[in-house]
Amino acid sequence: MTDPNAIQPSELDQLPDRDPEETAEWQASLDAVAKAAGPHRAAYLMRRTLERAEGAGVALPKLLETDYVNTIPTAAEPTVAGDEAMEARITAWNRWNAAAMVTRGSKYGVGGHIATFASAAWLYETGFNHFFKGKESDGSGDQLYVQGHASPGIYARAFLDGRLTEAHLDNFRQEAGGNGLPSYPHPRRLPWLWEFPTVSMGLGPLSAIYQARFNRYLTNRGIKDVSSSHVWAFLGDGEMDEPEATAALALAAREELDNLTFVINCNLQRLDGPVRANFKIVQELEAQFRGAGWNVIKSLWGTAWDELFALDTTGALVRRLREVPDAQVQTYQTRDAAYIREDFFGKDPALVEMAKLLSDDKILECFHLSRGGHEARKVYAAYKAALEHKGGPTVILAQTVKGFTLGQGFASKNANHQMKKLTVDEFRTMRDLLELPIPDSRFADGQVPYGHPGVDSPEIRYLQERRAALGGPAPARRVHPLAPLPTPADKAFAAFDKGSGSQNLATTMAFVRLVKDLVRDKETGRRWVPIVPDEARTFGMESLFPSLGIYSPKGQTYEPVDRDQLMYYKEAKNGQILNEGITEAGSMADFIAASTSYATHGEAMIPFYIFYSMFGWQRTADQMWQLGDQLGRGFLVGATAGRTTLTGEGLQHADGHSPVIAATNPAALSYDPAFAYEIAVIVKDGLRRMYGQAAPGEDQNVFYYLTVYNEPLPQPVKPSVAGIDEGIVKGLYRFNTAESAGLSPAANAPRIQLLGSGTAIHWALEAQKLLAEEWGVAADVWSATSWGELRRDAMEADAALLRGEERIPYLRRALQGAEGPVLAVSDYMRQVPDQIAQWVEQDYSSLGADGFGLSDTRAAARRHFGVDAPSIVVAALAQLARRGEVKATAVKEARERYGL
């Protein structure tokens, strides 16, 4: 049997030991201490030794966990640079108004959250009073990612600083009538206040990391010096369960983002109960962040604990704090001193003796009230240390009590996330605790009053002076009037009008060629931000590597293996390309930061993020909703699009539904262009709308989604058709007729209209020829560049009609007078072209690639889904047969002829 006490082999056995005798002496000393003074003393000495080694610059792996105590000792805390008593009064008013606002709104059933801000009030107030820089500060000020459920506290502060009124507070979560406040941080709903949507859990921390990274990108590229801007992300300990919340921790450490601080409100509770009932979430997070390379600051205990730690001469208190699970700490918050004496102190003889020296009031003060996140001086020390730390990001783990100051009926209760109101008696108790001068007479008819010390009061003057010193109010979103970006020279767009001649060209490559020209534009080229998730070579973008460079804050510290090649892998500190590795979520976070730079930094940037279409909307649609909320602008490009066009890849790569998901996003303009010249027209119009001179009534705060294909096909000359650019932008134009295609149909030939989008138009053109030559049917072919925009326009026309305005949808005007039925086809599920069905006056039917994708050739896949040219012919004949315009036998004959 293996001796469990024997020293097991380790990696150190592989390293030379130049003095084994000295090594043995050190080991023997450690054994002696452990035997004489106990393992805890031995562990303490080892910790002290490691600490000294680190201070001396000796390279050693870091410990992943420290004791369950504050990182900054009380004796090392700096003096708070302000009036602590004044700040306590301001915080009390904010606590009161946040609770009053939610309680008053509860009578309308609109909900709201009270407990989160109650626990985090000092985390925000200390920052607002001393650290968070406003928009008038250097650079662009700080960026604040506010925990979504804490929004009532932010509104309460905006009420005190004069940016909101009682009428606003009374319309919390009641926006329909105007003058309302959104439930959470929603820039689209309150664009002068909120900068960043955060309530979709996990997206806030991910976005904050990439925002801090994008700040460095702007500075290193010489666009704008925002080196003085700091990103603060306020998060919940339960939120850290989301995979996105910790997905980019290593990136932040690797790129040494010391312009970033996470503040995690560790109130030990999530929505239904404890975050880690049988474990310790603070210790888990500390290990996770330390392991990823972050600086970790723990602010767990308030000053009332100093006496207890001073009495802890044996280390028993620290050991007990480390072993008590979080759910039991939560229980102590709700129990009396006798219970705590027995359950906490009674487990160790040394603690029993310690408890004899403590009064019941002292025990309750420590276990009910005194937390590091509830004391301004503790929070101030942590924030100051975070800003002074250089070379990497910092996370502050601040322990709090959920529902703090709301009364024992609220604090630490499992259900407090769902508790939306306090009774009048509970408010009176809260008033007395906070020492607010609100008389009983103001509780008229059971209504809780808002509180305000007066516009000329010392509290308001102090608050406004502090914010003025820090650069103005916060949070705040500013969109400074920007001169429209000049339109790039027409040459870049017109290059595609002449087609590709005898060369086959995939639309993915057409888009990349267009971007190559646009990034060379003298006026706007440097504002393009190419973003790609480690698939640049797939999309033919490797030629951009040496010319634009791949952004790296360290530049290129190595000689690339392909340095002798023309298109070598070039990294640069001022590189323009963001090559994110295999992370669609990270790439989307990059896109969001770049697409909102016009507001965050007053610098319009033009991001385009190109990705496997299957792994865009399906994987990161939540972030695309966040993008719409944050009023982002730019181009999303779903490459290798379609269910049948990406040969061989199969089920999990074949995109047949991204336009369906895109259609659910009100800010997304989704296009499925068929030809290179259509891409040029769409991009040019997108640049005009988002960055140039938008037309009256046009919303600039949109983003474009283009699907492009990897199938090399002939790119035709742009037809000389009146209004073709309008048709491309609006979503539909007639590409040709049977006559203009040179098919010479008979005068009385049955006629059908074939609508195709993206690569499907090529099958429609082939079917057009078969219908004419083999079945005597005349078909006109239309390019449906955007089913979604056709639907959006038609819905707007319907809404106008309800207002008593007459407006004909563009779709109906375009198809007016078109003979015969309409058959629509795309490389997507039928739901995509069926978006427009109810507004088509002609008989309408559709074909699509419904179901899961499969691995095979393009031709086999299209036959499998019934969307190839022969399938279109059979569907067209069936549609005409139902109308009596061709013989019913023609359908059966066609199926047999084409082997369907």
PDB file of C-alpha atoms in Angstrom, residues 643-645 709 711 713 754 757-770 781 825-828 847-849 858 862 866-870 872-873:
ATOM      1  CA  ARG A 643     -27.917  26.400 -45.251  1.00  0.00           C
ATOM      2  CA  THR A 644     -26.665  24.777 -48.462  1.00  0.00           C
ATOM      3  CA  THR A 645     -23.767  26.991 -49.515  1.00  0.00           C
ATOM      4  CA  TYR A 709     -21.586  33.676 -49.225  1.00  0.00           C
ATOM      5  CA  GLU A 711     -19.646  30.229 -53.231  1.00  0.00           C
ATOM      6  CA  LEU A 713     -20.221  32.776 -58.811  1.00  0.00           C
ATOM      7  CA  LEU A 754     -39.582  34.607 -58.944  1.00  0.00           C
ATOM      8  CA  SER A 757     -32.404  36.534 -52.070  1.00  0.00           C
ATOM      9  CA  GLY A 758     -28.697  35.989 -51.671  1.00  0.00           C
ATOM     10  CA  THR A 759     -27.269  32.995 -53.465  1.00  0.00           C
ATOM     11  CA  ALA A 760     -30.785  31.700 -54.218  1.00  0.00           C
ATOM     12  CA  ILE A 761     -31.169  34.188 -57.059  1.00  0.00           C
ATOM     13  CA  HIS A 762     -28.766  32.078 -59.101  1.00  0.00           C
ATOM     14  CA  TRP A 763     -31.093  29.093 -58.788  1.00  0.00           C
ATOM     15  CA  ALA A 764     -33.996  31.352 -59.715  1.00  0.00           C
ATOM     16  CA  LEU A 765     -32.165  32.513 -62.842  1.00  0.00           C
ATOM     17  CA  GLU A 766     -31.479  28.901 -63.807  1.00  0.00           C
ATOM     18  CA  ALA A 767     -35.141  28.048 -63.175  1.00  0.00           C
ATOM     19  CA  GLN A 768     -36.179  31.058 -65.290  1.00  0.00           C
ATOM     20  CA  LYS A 769     -34.326  29.548 -68.218  1.00  0.00           C
ATOM     21  CA  LEU A 770     -35.738  26.031 -67.694  1.00  0.00           C
ATOM     22  CA  VAL A 781     -36.659  37.427 -61.536  1.00  0.00           C
ATOM     23  CA  VAL A 825     -36.979  31.326 -52.499  1.00  0.00           C
ATOM     24  CA  SER A 826     -33.929  31.722 -50.272  1.00  0.00           C
ATOM     25  CA  ASP A 827     -31.192  29.619 -48.736  1.00  0.00           C
ATOM     26  CA  TYR A 828     -32.978  29.975 -45.412  1.00  0.00           C
ATOM     27  CA  LEU A 847     -39.471  27.590 -50.830  1.00  0.00           C
ATOM     28  CA  GLY A 848     -36.773  27.343 -48.199  1.00  0.00           C
ATOM     29  CA  ALA A 849     -34.215  25.146 -46.475  1.00  0.00           C
ATOM     30  CA  ARG A 858     -24.049  22.141 -52.650  1.00  0.00           C
ATOM     31  CA  ARG A 862     -30.142  21.931 -52.487  1.00  0.00           C
ATOM     32  CA  GLY A 866     -35.987  21.244 -52.534  1.00  0.00           C
ATOM     33  CA  VAL A 867     -34.597  24.667 -53.416  1.00  0.00           C
ATOM     34  CA  ASP A 868     -32.491  23.954 -56.506  1.00  0.00           C
ATOM     35  CA  ALA A 869     -33.532  25.140 -59.968  1.00  0.00           C
ATOM     36  CA  PRO A 870     -35.552  22.000 -60.906  1.00  0.00           C
ATOM     37  CA  ILE A 872     -38.216  25.843 -58.262  1.00  0.00           C
ATOM     38  CA  VAL A 873     -39.526  24.840 -61.693  1.00  0.00           C
TER      39      VAL A 873
END
